[in-house]
Coordinates of C-alpha atoms in Angstrom, one line a residue:
Chain A
M30 CA 33.8 5.0 9.3
E31 CA 30.7 7.0 9.6
L32 CA 29.6 5.0 6.4
I33 CA 30.1 1.6 7.4
N34 CA 28.0 2.7 10.5
L35 CA 25.5 3.5 8.3
F36 CA 25.6 0.6 6.1
T37 CA 25.7 -1.9 9.0
K38 CA 22.7 0.1 10.7
S39 CA 20.7 0.1 7.8
I40 CA 21.1 -3.8 7.2
F41 CA 20.4 -4.9 10.9
I42 CA 19.2 -2.5 13.3
E43 CA 16.8 -0.5 11.1
N44 CA 16.0 -3.5 8.8
M45 CA 13.3 -2.5 6.4
V46 CA 10.8 -5.6 7.0
F47 CA 11.6 -6.6 10.6
A48 CA 11.6 -3.0 12.0
Y49 CA 9.5 -1.1 9.7
F50 CA 7.5 -4.0 8.2
L51 CA 8.1 -2.4 4.7
G52 CA 8.0 -4.6 1.9
M53 CA 5.6 -6.8 3.5
C54 CA 3.4 -7.7 0.8
S55 CA 5.8 -9.0 -1.9
Y56 CA 7.7 -10.5 1.0
L57 CA 4.8 -12.7 1.8
A58 CA 4.1 -13.3 -1.9
V59 CA 7.0 -14.2 -3.4
S60 CA 8.8 -16.3 -0.6
K61 CA 7.6 -19.7 -1.4
T62 CA 10.8 -20.9 -2.8
V63 CA 14.3 -19.7 -2.2
K64 CA 15.0 -19.1 -6.1
T65 CA 12.4 -16.4 -6.5
A66 CA 13.1 -14.7 -3.3
V67 CA 16.9 -14.2 -4.4
G68 CA 15.3 -12.7 -7.7
L69 CA 13.2 -10.3 -5.9
G70 CA 15.7 -9.4 -3.5
A71 CA 18.5 -8.7 -5.9
A72 CA 16.1 -6.4 -7.9
V73 CA 15.0 -4.7 -4.7
I74 CA 18.8 -4.0 -3.6
F75 CA 19.4 -2.5 -7.1
V76 CA 16.4 -0.3 -7.2
L77 CA 16.7 1.0 -3.8
A78 CA 20.7 1.6 -4.4
V79 CA 19.5 3.8 -7.6
T80 CA 16.4 5.6 -6.4
V81 CA 17.2 6.8 -2.9
P82 CA 20.3 8.8 -4.4
V83 CA 18.3 10.1 -7.1
N84 CA 15.5 11.1 -4.9
Y85 CA 18.3 12.9 -2.6
L86 CA 19.0 15.0 -5.3
I87 CA 15.6 15.8 -6.3
D88 CA 14.6 16.6 -2.6
T89 CA 17.7 18.9 -2.2
Y90 CA 17.7 20.9 -5.4
F91 CA 13.9 20.6 -6.2
L92 CA 11.6 20.1 -3.2
Q93 CA 13.1 21.4 0.2
Q94 CA 12.4 25.2 1.4
G95 CA 14.9 27.2 -0.3
A96 CA 16.1 24.4 -2.5
L97 CA 15.6 26.5 -5.8
T98 CA 18.0 29.0 -4.8
W99 CA 20.6 27.8 -7.3
L100 CA 18.1 28.9 -10.1
S101 CA 17.7 32.6 -8.7
P102 CA 18.0 33.9 -5.2
E103 CA 14.4 35.1 -5.5
F104 CA 13.1 31.4 -5.2
A105 CA 14.3 31.2 -1.1
E106 CA 10.9 31.5 0.0
V107 CA 9.5 28.7 -2.3
D108 CA 8.6 25.2 -0.6
L109 CA 7.6 22.7 -2.9
S110 CA 7.8 19.7 -0.3
F111 CA 4.1 19.0 -0.7
L112 CA 5.0 17.3 -4.0
T113 CA 7.1 14.8 -2.3
F114 CA 4.9 11.9 -2.7
I115 CA 4.3 12.2 -6.2
M116 CA 7.7 12.9 -7.4
F117 CA 9.0 10.4 -5.5
I118 CA 6.7 7.9 -7.0
A119 CA 7.2 9.2 -10.3
V120 CA 10.8 8.9 -10.1
I121 CA 10.5 5.2 -8.8
A122 CA 8.2 4.2 -11.5
S123 CA 10.0 5.6 -14.3
M124 CA 13.5 4.1 -13.0
V125 CA 11.9 0.8 -12.5
Q126 CA 10.8 1.2 -16.2
L127 CA 14.2 2.4 -17.5
V128 CA 16.1 -0.5 -15.4
E129 CA 13.6 -3.0 -17.0
M130 CA 14.3 -1.8 -20.4
T131 CA 18.2 -1.7 -19.8
V132 CA 18.5 -5.0 -18.5
E133 CA 16.3 -6.5 -21.1
K134 CA 18.4 -4.8 -23.8
F135 CA 22.0 -5.5 -22.2
A136 CA 21.7 -8.5 -20.2
P137 CA 18.8 -10.7 -21.3
A138 CA 19.7 -13.6 -19.3
L139 CA 19.4 -11.8 -16.3
H140 CA 16.0 -10.2 -17.4
S141 CA 14.6 -13.5 -18.0
S142 CA 15.4 -14.5 -14.2
L143 CA 14.3 -10.9 -12.7
G144 CA 11.9 -9.9 -15.5
I145 CA 8.7 -10.5 -13.8
F146 CA 9.7 -9.0 -10.4
L147 CA 11.0 -5.6 -11.7
P148 CA 7.5 -4.2 -12.6
L149 CA 6.2 -5.6 -9.1
I150 CA 9.0 -3.5 -7.5
A151 CA 7.4 -0.3 -8.1
V152 CA 4.5 -0.8 -5.7
N153 CA 6.9 -2.2 -3.0
C154 CA 6.7 -0.2 0.0
A155 CA 10.3 -0.8 0.9
I156 CA 11.4 1.4 -2.0
L157 CA 9.2 4.4 -1.5
G158 CA 9.8 4.0 2.4
G159 CA 13.6 3.8 1.7
S160 CA 13.0 7.4 0.1
L161 CA 11.0 8.8 2.7
F162 CA 13.3 7.6 5.7
M163 CA 16.1 9.2 3.5
Q164 CA 14.2 12.8 3.9
Q165 CA 13.6 12.3 7.1
K166 CA 17.1 11.6 8.0
D167 CA 18.7 14.8 6.7
F168 CA 21.9 13.1 5.2
V169 CA 24.9 15.3 4.2
G170 CA 25.6 14.0 1.0
I171 CA 24.5 11.9 -1.7
H172 CA 27.2 9.4 -0.9
E173 CA 25.3 8.8 2.4
A174 CA 22.2 8.4 0.7
G175 CA 23.4 5.9 -1.6
V176 CA 24.9 3.8 1.3
Y177 CA 21.5 3.9 3.0
G178 CA 19.8 2.9 -0.1
L179 CA 22.0 -0.2 -0.7
G180 CA 22.0 -1.1 3.1
S181 CA 18.4 -1.3 3.2
G182 CA 18.1 -3.3 0.0
I183 CA 20.6 -5.6 1.4
G184 CA 18.5 -5.8 4.7
F185 CA 15.4 -6.9 2.5
F186 CA 17.2 -9.4 0.8
L187 CA 18.5 -11.0 3.8
A188 CA 15.0 -11.0 5.1
I189 CA 13.3 -12.6 2.3
L190 CA 16.1 -15.0 1.7
G191 CA 15.8 -16.2 5.5
I192 CA 11.9 -16.7 5.4
A193 CA 12.0 -18.3 2.0
A194 CA 14.6 -20.9 3.4
I195 CA 12.4 -21.3 6.2
R196 CA 9.1 -22.0 4.2
E197 CA 10.8 -24.4 1.9
K198 CA 11.9 -26.6 5.0
I199 CA 8.2 -26.1 6.9
A200 CA 6.4 -27.6 3.8
Y201 CA 7.5 -30.9 5.6
S202 CA 6.1 -30.2 9.0
N203 CA 2.8 -30.8 10.5
V204 CA 1.4 -27.3 11.1
P205 CA -2.3 -27.1 12.4
A206 CA -4.6 -26.9 9.3
P207 CA -6.1 -23.3 10.0
L208 CA -2.5 -22.0 10.3
K209 CA -1.1 -23.2 7.1
G210 CA 0.4 -21.0 4.8
L211 CA -0.2 -17.2 5.7
G212 CA -0.5 -17.9 9.2
I213 CA 2.6 -19.6 10.2
T214 CA 4.8 -17.4 8.0
F215 CA 3.3 -14.3 10.0
I216 CA 4.4 -16.1 13.4
I217 CA 7.7 -17.1 12.0
T218 CA 8.3 -13.7 10.7
G219 CA 7.4 -12.4 14.1
L220 CA 10.0 -14.7 15.8
M221 CA 12.4 -13.7 13.0
A222 CA 11.8 -10.2 14.2
I223 CA 12.7 -10.9 18.0
G224 CA 15.9 -12.4 16.5
F225 CA 16.9 -9.1 14.5
M226 CA 15.4 -7.1 17.8
S227 CA 18.8 -8.3 19.5
F228 CA 20.6 -5.9 17.4
M229 CA 18.8 -3.0 18.6
G230 CA 20.9 -2.5 21.7
I231 CA 24.1 -1.8 19.6
D232 CA 24.5 1.8 19.3
L233 CA 26.4 2.9 16.4
Chain B
M29 CA -42.9 20.7 -53.9
Q30 CA -41.5 17.2 -54.2
Q31 CA -38.4 18.9 -53.1
D32 CA -39.6 20.6 -50.3
N33 CA -41.4 17.3 -49.2
F34 CA -38.2 15.4 -49.5
D35 CA -36.5 18.2 -47.4
M36 CA -38.9 17.7 -44.9
M37 CA -38.7 14.1 -44.9
S38 CA -35.1 14.2 -44.6
T39 CA -35.2 16.9 -41.7
K40 CA -37.8 14.6 -39.9
E41 CA -35.5 11.7 -40.3
N42 CA -32.7 13.8 -38.8
I43 CA -34.7 14.8 -36.0
E44 CA -35.4 11.3 -35.3
S45 CA -32.1 9.8 -35.8
K46 CA -30.7 12.7 -33.7
T47 CA -33.3 11.9 -30.9
S48 CA -32.7 8.4 -31.0
S49 CA -28.8 9.1 -30.8
E50 CA -29.5 11.1 -27.7
E51 CA -31.5 8.6 -26.2
K52 CA -28.7 6.1 -27.2
K53 CA -26.2 8.5 -25.4
K54 CA -28.1 8.8 -22.5
K55 CA -28.4 4.9 -22.0
E56 CA -24.7 4.7 -22.4
M57 CA -24.4 7.0 -19.9
I58 CA -26.8 5.2 -17.6
M59 CA -24.8 2.0 -18.5
F60 CA -21.6 4.0 -17.6
L61 CA -22.9 4.9 -14.5
S62 CA -24.6 1.9 -13.1
S63 CA -22.7 -0.7 -15.3
S64 CA -25.5 -2.8 -15.5
E65 CA -27.8 -3.8 -18.1
E66 CA -30.9 -3.7 -16.0
K67 CA -31.8 -1.0 -13.8
E68 CA -30.5 -2.2 -10.4
H69 CA -31.2 -1.0 -7.2
F70 CA -28.7 1.0 -5.4
L71 CA -27.9 -1.5 -2.6
S72 CA -28.9 -4.6 -4.5
K73 CA -27.8 -7.9 -3.2
A74 CA -24.9 -8.0 -5.7
N75 CA -23.7 -4.5 -4.4
R76 CA -24.1 -5.3 -0.8
K77 CA -21.9 -8.4 -1.5
L78 CA -19.0 -6.1 -2.8
L79 CA -19.3 -4.4 0.4
S80 CA -19.7 -7.3 3.0
D81 CA -17.3 -9.8 1.2
P82 CA -14.0 -8.0 2.0
L83 CA -15.1 -7.9 5.6
D84 CA -14.5 -11.6 6.2
D85 CA -14.4 -14.1 2.9
N86 CA -12.2 -12.1 0.9
N87 CA -10.6 -9.9 3.4
P88 CA -7.6 -7.9 2.0
I89 CA -5.3 -8.5 4.8
T90 CA -5.9 -12.0 6.0
V91 CA -6.9 -13.6 2.5
Q92 CA -5.9 -11.5 0.0
V93 CA -2.5 -10.9 1.7
L94 CA -2.4 -7.0 0.5
G95 CA -1.6 -4.0 2.3
I96 CA 0.1 -5.7 5.4
C97 CA 3.1 -3.0 5.4
S98 CA 1.3 -0.4 7.0
A99 CA -1.1 -2.5 9.0
L100 CA 1.5 -3.5 11.3
A101 CA 3.5 -0.7 12.2
I102 CA 0.7 1.8 13.1
T103 CA -1.3 -0.5 15.5
V104 CA 0.4 0.1 18.5
Q105 CA -2.2 2.3 19.7
L106 CA -6.1 2.4 18.6
K107 CA -6.4 5.9 17.6
P108 CA -3.8 6.1 14.8
A109 CA -5.3 2.9 13.5
I110 CA -8.5 4.4 13.1
V111 CA -7.1 7.6 11.5
M112 CA -5.4 5.3 9.2
S113 CA -8.5 3.3 8.2
L114 CA -10.3 6.2 7.5
A115 CA -7.6 7.6 5.1
V116 CA -7.5 4.5 3.4
V117 CA -11.3 4.3 3.0
F118 CA -11.1 8.1 1.2
V119 CA -7.9 7.2 -0.9
M120 CA -9.2 3.9 -1.9
A121 CA -13.0 4.7 -2.8
F122 CA -12.1 7.7 -4.7
S123 CA -9.0 6.2 -6.5
N124 CA -11.1 3.5 -7.4
M125 CA -13.9 5.7 -8.8
I126 CA -11.6 7.9 -10.9
I127 CA -9.5 5.1 -12.3
S128 CA -13.0 3.5 -13.1
M129 CA -14.2 6.3 -15.0
L130 CA -11.0 6.7 -16.8
R131 CA -10.6 3.1 -17.3
N132 CA -11.5 3.1 -21.2
S133 CA -9.1 6.1 -22.0
I134 CA -6.0 4.5 -20.1
P135 CA -3.5 3.1 -22.2
S136 CA -2.6 -0.3 -20.9
R137 CA 1.3 0.2 -21.0
I138 CA 1.4 3.3 -18.9
R139 CA -1.8 2.2 -16.6
I140 CA 0.6 1.9 -13.5
I141 CA 2.0 5.1 -13.7
V142 CA -1.5 6.9 -14.3
Q143 CA -2.8 4.7 -11.2
L144 CA 0.1 5.8 -9.2
V145 CA -0.3 9.4 -10.0
V146 CA -3.9 9.2 -9.2
V147 CA -3.3 7.5 -5.9
A148 CA -0.6 9.9 -4.9
A149 CA -2.6 12.9 -5.6
M150 CA -5.7 11.7 -3.2
V151 CA -2.8 10.8 -0.8
I152 CA -1.5 14.4 -0.7
L153 CA -5.1 15.4 -0.2
V154 CA -5.3 13.5 2.7
D155 CA -1.8 14.0 4.0
Q156 CA -2.4 18.0 4.0
I157 CA -5.8 17.8 5.7
L158 CA -4.3 15.6 8.5
K159 CA -1.4 18.2 8.8
A160 CA -4.0 21.0 9.2
Y161 CA -6.5 19.6 11.6
A162 CA -4.7 16.7 13.2
F163 CA -1.2 17.5 13.3
D164 CA -0.2 15.1 16.1
V165 CA -2.0 12.3 14.5
S166 CA -0.2 13.2 11.2
K167 CA 3.3 13.3 13.3
E168 CA 2.7 9.9 14.7
L169 CA 1.8 8.4 11.3
S170 CA 5.0 9.9 9.8
I171 CA 5.5 8.3 6.9
F172 CA 3.1 5.8 6.8
I173 CA 0.7 8.1 5.3
G174 CA 3.0 8.5 2.2
L175 CA 3.0 4.9 2.2
I176 CA -0.6 4.6 1.4
I177 CA 0.5 5.2 -2.3
T178 CA 2.0 2.1 -2.4
N179 CA -0.1 -0.1 -0.3
C180 CA -0.7 -3.0 -2.0
I181 CA -4.6 -3.2 -1.4
I182 CA -5.1 0.1 -3.6
M183 CA -2.8 -1.0 -6.7
G184 CA -4.3 -4.7 -6.3
R185 CA -8.0 -3.4 -6.2
L186 CA -7.4 -0.9 -8.9
E187 CA -5.9 -3.7 -11.3
A188 CA -8.2 -6.3 -10.2
F189 CA -11.6 -4.4 -10.2
A190 CA -11.5 -0.8 -11.2
L191 CA -10.2 -1.3 -14.5
G192 CA -13.0 -3.6 -15.5
N193 CA -16.2 -2.7 -13.8
G194 CA -18.4 0.4 -13.5
V195 CA -18.2 3.6 -11.4
Y196 CA -20.7 2.8 -8.9
K197 CA -19.3 -0.8 -8.3
S198 CA -15.9 0.3 -8.0
F199 CA -16.8 3.0 -5.3
L200 CA -18.4 0.2 -3.2
D201 CA -15.5 -2.2 -3.9
G202 CA -13.4 0.6 -2.7
I203 CA -15.0 1.1 0.6
G204 CA -15.5 -2.5 1.2
N205 CA -12.1 -3.4 0.8
A206 CA -10.9 -0.4 2.9
A207 CA -13.1 -1.2 5.5
G208 CA -12.1 -4.9 5.5
Y209 CA -8.5 -3.7 6.0
G210 CA -9.7 -1.0 8.7
L211 CA -11.2 -3.9 10.7
I212 CA -8.1 -6.1 10.8
L213 CA -6.2 -2.9 11.7
I214 CA -8.5 -2.1 14.6
I215 CA -8.8 -5.7 16.0
I216 CA -4.7 -5.8 16.2
A217 CA -4.6 -2.2 17.7
F218 CA -7.3 -3.3 20.3
F219 CA -5.2 -6.0 21.5
R220 CA -1.9 -4.4 21.2
E221 CA -3.0 -1.2 23.0
L222 CA -5.1 -3.0 25.7
F223 CA -2.3 -5.5 26.6
G224 CA 0.8 -3.3 26.0
S225 CA 0.0 0.0 27.7
G226 CA -3.4 -1.0 29.5
T227 CA -5.4 1.7 27.6
L228 CA -8.1 2.1 25.0
L229 CA -7.9 5.3 23.0
G230 CA -5.9 6.8 25.6
Y231 CA -8.4 5.9 28.7
D232 CA -7.1 4.1 31.3
V233 CA -9.2 1.0 31.2
V234 CA -7.1 -1.6 33.2
S235 CA -6.7 0.6 36.2
W236 CA -10.5 1.0 36.4
T237 CA -11.0 -2.7 36.8
G238 CA -8.3 -2.7 39.7
L239 CA -6.2 -5.4 38.1
Y240 CA -3.0 -3.4 38.6
D241 CA -3.6 -3.8 42.5
A242 CA -4.0 -7.6 42.3
G243 CA -0.4 -7.8 40.6
Y244 CA -1.4 -7.4 36.9
E245 CA 1.5 -5.7 34.6
N246 CA 1.4 -4.4 31.4
N247 CA 3.0 -6.6 28.9
G248 CA 5.5 -4.2 27.1
F249 CA 6.1 -6.9 24.3
F250 CA 3.0 -6.0 22.9
L251 CA 4.4 -2.7 22.0
L252 CA 7.1 -4.0 20.2
S253 CA 7.0 -4.7 16.3
P254 CA 7.3 -8.6 16.5
M255 CA 4.1 -8.9 18.4
A256 CA 2.2 -7.3 15.7
L257 CA 3.2 -10.1 13.2
I258 CA 2.3 -12.5 15.9
V259 CA -1.2 -11.0 16.4
V260 CA -2.0 -11.0 12.6
G261 CA -1.1 -14.8 12.7
I262 CA -3.3 -15.3 15.8
V263 CA -6.2 -13.5 13.7
I264 CA -5.6 -15.4 10.6
W265 CA -5.6 -18.6 12.7
V266 CA -8.8 -17.6 14.6
Q267 CA -10.7 -16.7 11.3
R268 CA -9.8 -19.7 9.6
S269 CA -10.5 -22.3 12.1
R270 CA -14.0 -20.3 12.1
N271 CA -14.3 -20.3 8.3
R272 CA -12.9 -23.4 7.2
K273 CA -13.0 -22.9 3.4
L274 CA -10.4 -20.5 3.8
I275 CA -7.7 -22.9 4.8
E276 CA -4.9 -23.4 2.3
E277 CA -4.1 -26.8 0.9
N278 CA -0.1 -26.9 1.0

C-alpha cells in the first residue's frame, strides 16, 4: 500500500514538470509533435527507473556519513557526501551510454526511434533531480527508490505527451504573433500546472 | 678549420631556428590566449557583442530556451534568485574557460562526460562556499544548486561555443550568457515577490505605500509554481513585441 501511495504521489502530486519544473528544457524543445514526445518520454521513464535505484545504492553504501562501515568499522566517521553531485552525474552519464549501447545491440528498431533522445537525457534535469530528491527523502529500501524513479518518469511522460498534443492542435489557432511558439507554450504549461495543482490537496 | 666553421654555422643555424621556434611558440600562445589573428583590444566591438548579445537578442531563456528548469523554481523571492544568478555566472564563466583550454585535447566521443565532470567540480565549489557562508540561502535553494550541473545553458554553451573558441572569448561568452539568464531570473523574481508577498528583498515595500489600508491584498497565487510559467510567457510576449525579429514563423 505504501508503495502504491508513493507511486501515485510521484506521478501526480510531485510531478517533475509541473511541481518542480525539472526537465523543462527538453520538455519545451521536444514537444512539437506527439511522436517525438512519446519517444523522449519513454526514454526518460526507463533511465529514471534505472538510475534512481543505482544512485540509492551508491548513496547508502558509499556517500552517507558512516556508509562505509561495511568495509571496516574504522570508517564510521567518513562522510563523502560532498561527492554526491559528481558521483550521481557520472552514474547517469555512464548509465545513459550503457543503455544506448545495449538498446543499439539488442533492439535496433527501438534504437532508431529512441536513439537521438538517449544522449540528450544525460543532461535532462529531471534525471539528476530524481536522484537528488531521492537523497532528501530518506527512503528505507531500494524498492521505494525504484518505485519513486518509475513514478517520476511516468509523470514526465504524461506532461510531455499532454503539451505535445496541445501544441499540435494550437498550430491551427490564431495566436498573437509575439506570443507564437515559445510564449504560448509557457502559458499553456502554466494552465496545465494549475490543473495539476488540484491534486495537491490529496494527502497520501 | 673548415670543420670548425661548419660547426659554427650549424650552431648559429641551430640558435636561429631555436629562437624562431620559440617565437612561434610564443605567437601560438598569444593566439591561444586571445584566439584572434590580429592584436585585439580586450573590449573590442566583437567582444562587447559577446557580452551584450545574450542580454536581449540571443537571451538564453527567452530565445535559446535553455536553462528554464532552475529559472522557475527559485524565483519566488528576489534574494535566492540573485544568489543563483551569481552562482551561475561563476560556474558558467569558469567551466567555459576550462573547457576552452582543454578543447584540443578532449576526444569528441567522451566530451560530454568531461564537460559534466568539469561543471560538477565547479558546482561543488559553489555549493560548499554557499554552505559555509550563506547557509540559509543554500537551504532555500536546496537541490537547485546541484541542478546547475544539468542546466542546459551551461552544456549548451560549452558545446556551441567553448569547444570552438579561444579562452578569453569563451570566458566573456560565459559571463554574457549567465548574465542574460540572471537578468530574466531577477525580472521574474521581482514581480513574483512584489505581487505575491508585497516585499522586495524582504523589505515591506507595499505597506510603505499604504496600499493595504486602501484594501489592497497580496496575490498569493504568484507564489505558486504555475504563475512562474505564466510570468515567463508574458516576459517573452513583451520582449518579442518590442523586438519584432524574434517572432517565430509557425
